[in-house]
mmCIF file of C-alpha atoms in Angstrom:
data_model
loop_
_atom_site.group_PDB
_atom_site.id
_atom_site.type_symbol
_atom_site.label_atom_id
_atom_site.label_comp_id
_atom_site.label_asym_id
_atom_site.label_seq_id
_atom_site.Cartn_x
_atom_site.Cartn_y
_atom_site.Cartn_z
ATOM 1 C CA MET A 1 -16.071 -9.963 -43.661
ATOM 2 C CA LYS A 2 -12.751 -8.290 -42.871
ATOM 3 C CA GLN A 3 -14.551 -4.965 -42.389
ATOM 4 C CA ILE A 4 -16.873 -6.514 -39.811
ATOM 5 C CA ILE A 5 -13.946 -8.022 -37.928
ATOM 6 C CA HIS A 6 -12.046 -4.697 -37.995
ATOM 7 C CA ALA A 7 -15.136 -2.804 -36.812
ATOM 8 C CA ALA A 8 -15.690 -5.323 -34.012
ATOM 9 C CA LEU A 9 -12.052 -5.108 -32.918
ATOM 10 C CA ALA A 10 -12.189 -1.307 -32.983
ATOM 11 C CA PHE A 11 -15.361 -1.348 -30.875
ATOM 12 C CA ILE A 12 -13.826 -3.785 -28.371
ATOM 13 C CA ALA A 13 -10.655 -1.671 -28.118
ATOM 14 C CA PHE A 14 -12.747 1.469 -27.567
ATOM 15 C CA ALA A 15 -14.846 -0.278 -24.904
ATOM 16 C CA ILE A 16 -11.749 -1.458 -23.058
ATOM 17 C CA LEU A 17 -10.105 1.964 -23.168
ATOM 18 C CA THR A 18 -13.173 3.842 -21.954
ATOM 19 C CA SER A 19 -13.961 1.307 -19.242
ATOM 20 C CA CYS A 20 -10.575 1.957 -17.645
ATOM 21 C CA ALA A 21 -11.506 5.606 -17.044
ATOM 22 C CA SER A 22 -13.537 6.242 -13.916
ATOM 23 C CA SER A 23 -14.528 8.765 -11.316
ATOM 24 C CA LYS A 24 -16.006 8.611 -7.864
ATOM 25 C CA SER A 25 -17.308 11.033 -5.299
ATOM 26 C CA SER A 26 -18.434 11.031 -1.703
ATOM 27 C CA SER A 27 -19.513 13.426 1.000
ATOM 28 C CA VAL A 28 -19.896 13.388 4.749
ATOM 29 C CA VAL A 29 -22.013 15.933 6.632
ATOM 30 C CA SER A 30 -21.453 16.188 10.371
ATOM 31 C CA TYR A 31 -24.260 14.949 12.576
ATOM 32 C CA GLY A 32 -27.016 17.492 13.140
ATOM 33 C CA ASN A 33 -25.806 19.838 10.421
ATOM 34 C CA ASN A 34 -27.211 20.647 7.021
ATOM 35 C CA LEU A 35 -25.590 22.794 4.355
ATOM 36 C CA SER A 36 -28.989 24.134 3.364
ATOM 37 C CA ASN A 37 -28.922 26.131 6.628
ATOM 38 C CA TYR A 38 -26.016 28.172 5.269
ATOM 39 C CA GLN A 39 -27.129 30.900 2.885
ATOM 40 C CA TYR A 40 -23.751 32.602 2.447
ATOM 41 C CA VAL A 41 -20.224 31.563 1.608
ATOM 42 C CA THR A 42 -16.971 33.446 1.988
ATOM 43 C CA PHE A 43 -13.762 32.244 0.419
ATOM 44 C CA GLY A 44 -11.335 34.322 2.459
ATOM 45 C CA GLU A 45 -7.733 33.798 1.484
ATOM 46 C CA ILE A 46 -6.925 31.391 -1.310
ATOM 47 C CA SER A 47 -4.219 28.909 -0.372
ATOM 48 C CA LYS A 48 -0.852 29.498 -2.009
ATOM 49 C CA ASP A 49 0.317 25.957 -1.210
ATOM 50 C CA GLY A 50 -1.054 24.301 -4.349
ATOM 51 C CA SER A 51 0.534 24.062 -7.746
ATOM 52 C CA PRO A 52 0.023 27.110 -10.005
ATOM 53 C CA GLU A 53 -0.827 24.616 -12.768
ATOM 54 C CA LEU A 54 -4.018 23.762 -10.871
ATOM 55 C CA SER A 55 -5.224 27.342 -10.354
ATOM 56 C CA ASP A 56 -7.804 26.931 -13.090
ATOM 57 C CA LEU A 57 -9.308 23.894 -11.371
ATOM 58 C CA LEU A 58 -9.374 25.761 -8.075
ATOM 59 C CA MET A 59 -11.283 28.591 -9.748
ATOM 60 C CA ILE A 60 -13.735 26.192 -11.412
ATOM 61 C CA VAL A 61 -14.488 24.511 -8.074
ATOM 62 C CA SER A 62 -14.889 27.940 -6.422
ATOM 63 C CA ASN A 63 -17.350 28.910 -9.152
ATOM 64 C CA GLU A 64 -19.325 25.708 -8.581
ATOM 65 C CA ILE A 65 -19.680 26.586 -4.897
ATOM 66 C CA ALA A 66 -20.529 30.210 -5.715
ATOM 67 C CA ALA A 67 -23.349 28.990 -7.948
ATOM 68 C CA LYS A 68 -24.899 27.231 -4.939
ATOM 69 C CA ARG A 69 -24.711 30.040 -2.344
ATOM 70 C CA THR A 70 -24.369 33.821 -2.229
ATOM 71 C CA VAL A 71 -20.724 34.857 -2.014
ATOM 72 C CA ILE A 72 -19.890 37.624 0.459
ATOM 73 C CA SER A 73 -16.636 39.374 1.288
ATOM 74 C CA ASP A 74 -14.895 39.152 4.640
ATOM 75 C CA SER A 75 -16.151 42.644 5.464
ATOM 76 C CA GLU A 76 -19.781 41.549 4.933
ATOM 77 C CA VAL A 77 -19.534 38.434 7.108
ATOM 78 C CA GLN A 78 -20.054 40.165 10.467
ATOM 79 C CA ILE A 79 -23.102 42.017 9.155
ATOM 80 C CA LYS A 80 -24.718 38.763 7.977
ATOM 81 C CA LEU A 81 -23.872 37.007 11.248
ATOM 82 C CA ARG A 82 -25.484 39.834 13.274
ATOM 83 C CA GLN A 83 -28.576 39.466 11.087
ATOM 84 C CA GLY A 84 -28.779 35.799 12.132
ATOM 85 C CA TYR A 85 -27.513 34.195 8.934
ATOM 86 C CA LYS A 86 -25.046 31.325 8.885
ATOM 87 C CA VAL A 87 -21.884 31.557 6.801
ATOM 88 C CA ILE A 88 -19.649 28.746 5.564
ATOM 89 C CA SER A 89 -16.064 28.949 4.453
ATOM 90 C CA PRO A 90 -14.695 26.265 2.129
ATOM 91 C CA GLN A 91 -11.129 25.045 2.012
ATOM 92 C CA ILE A 92 -10.470 23.607 -1.445
ATOM 93 C CA ASN A 93 -7.648 21.205 -2.184
ATOM 94 C CA VAL A 94 -6.889 19.998 -5.712
ATOM 95 C CA LYS A 95 -4.151 17.472 -6.409
ATOM 96 C CA THR A 96 -3.134 15.858 -9.679
ATOM 97 C CA GLU A 97 -0.667 13.003 -9.751
ATOM 98 C CA LYS A 98 1.434 13.070 -12.869
ATOM 99 C CA PHE A 99 2.991 9.635 -12.475
ATOM 100 C CA ASP A 100 1.842 6.094 -11.729
ATOM 101 C CA GLY A 101 -1.151 6.284 -14.032
ATOM 102 C CA GLY A 102 -2.209 9.714 -12.842
ATOM 103 C CA HIS A 103 -5.194 10.659 -10.733
ATOM 104 C CA THR A 104 -6.922 13.915 -9.845
ATOM 105 C CA TYR A 105 -8.353 14.459 -6.373
ATOM 106 C CA ILE A 106 -10.601 17.316 -5.256
ATOM 107 C CA THR A 107 -11.445 17.764 -1.585
ATOM 108 C CA ILE A 108 -13.610 20.551 -0.172
ATOM 109 C CA THR A 109 -13.875 21.027 3.577
ATOM 110 C CA PHE A 110 -16.763 23.302 4.562
ATOM 111 C CA ARG A 111 -16.394 25.033 7.922
ATOM 112 C CA ASP A 112 -18.820 27.127 9.920
ATOM 113 C CA TYR A 113 -17.358 30.637 9.822
ATOM 114 C CA THR A 114 -18.228 31.395 13.448
ATOM 115 C CA THR A 115 -17.127 28.171 15.144
ATOM 116 C CA SER A 116 -14.593 26.800 12.608
ATOM 117 C CA GLU A 117 -16.406 23.470 13.054
ATOM 118 C CA THR A 118 -16.192 21.181 10.043
ATOM 119 C CA ILE A 119 -19.709 20.946 8.633
ATOM 120 C CA ALA A 120 -19.088 18.782 5.583
ATOM 121 C CA ILE A 121 -16.357 17.204 3.514
ATOM 122 C CA VAL A 122 -16.936 16.638 -0.187
ATOM 123 C CA LYS A 123 -14.486 14.583 -2.254
ATOM 124 C CA SER A 124 -14.071 13.431 -5.809
ATOM 125 C CA SER A 125 -11.444 11.767 -7.921
ATOM 126 C CA GLY A 126 -10.959 10.943 -11.561
ATOM 127 C CA ILE A 127 -8.638 8.667 -13.449
ATOM 128 C CA GLY A 128 -8.471 8.477 -17.197
ATOM 129 C CA TRP A 129 -5.975 8.223 -19.997
ATOM 130 C CA SER A 130 -4.574 11.728 -19.601
ATOM 131 C CA ILE A 131 -4.238 14.377 -16.915
ATOM 132 C CA SER A 132 -6.823 16.474 -18.739
ATOM 133 C CA GLN A 133 -9.310 13.604 -18.725
ATOM 134 C CA ASP A 134 -8.550 12.900 -15.027
ATOM 135 C CA GLN A 135 -9.354 16.514 -14.181
ATOM 136 C CA LYS A 136 -12.558 16.618 -16.232
ATOM 137 C CA MET A 137 -13.813 13.449 -14.589
ATOM 138 C CA ALA A 138 -13.005 14.712 -11.071
ATOM 139 C CA LEU A 139 -14.771 18.022 -11.810
ATOM 140 C CA LYS A 140 -17.856 16.237 -13.119
ATOM 141 C CA ALA A 141 -17.938 14.075 -9.990
ATOM 142 C CA ILE A 142 -17.534 17.060 -7.620
ATOM 143 C CA ARG A 143 -20.389 18.901 -9.367
ATOM 144 C CA LYS A 144 -22.633 15.893 -8.842
ATOM 145 C CA GLU A 145 -21.678 15.639 -5.173
ATOM 146 C CA LEU A 146 -22.147 19.386 -4.552
ATOM 147 C CA ASP A 147 -25.641 19.112 -6.061
ATOM 148 C CA LYS A 148 -26.407 16.411 -3.485
ATOM 149 C CA VAL A 149 -25.126 18.230 -0.393
ATOM 150 C CA PHE A 150 -26.630 21.610 -1.309
ATOM 151 C CA LYS A 151 -30.192 20.316 -1.897
#
């Protein structure tokens, strides 16, 4: 009987701990635009403003975007534009809070390379029991949201 009670308590504790971890994602595409119209992406300069500790997350998010569109260099952009293709340029921001329960936020702003108009904003966040778990949850949520906007 004691074993059943201990197993039940362990299960309840596990359920409570895992239910406190969560992630969410959202995206907004500007009216009349569609990311499927953009065949190419260029990353340009990577921001130096973020924490070096988050460079790996920045690279993972960049790779997720690169898996959705063909990456071209700055020198190739003008050629593709003259050929009639549209090019987007993402600005990626990753932030992890280390205090107050922690949280990881990922925001990607996609801009039209020619007009600098914001085409879409994709966001995700994750909160878990550790910074590592926060980051994994935010990455999973951003992948899901990128799949939606790049259909």
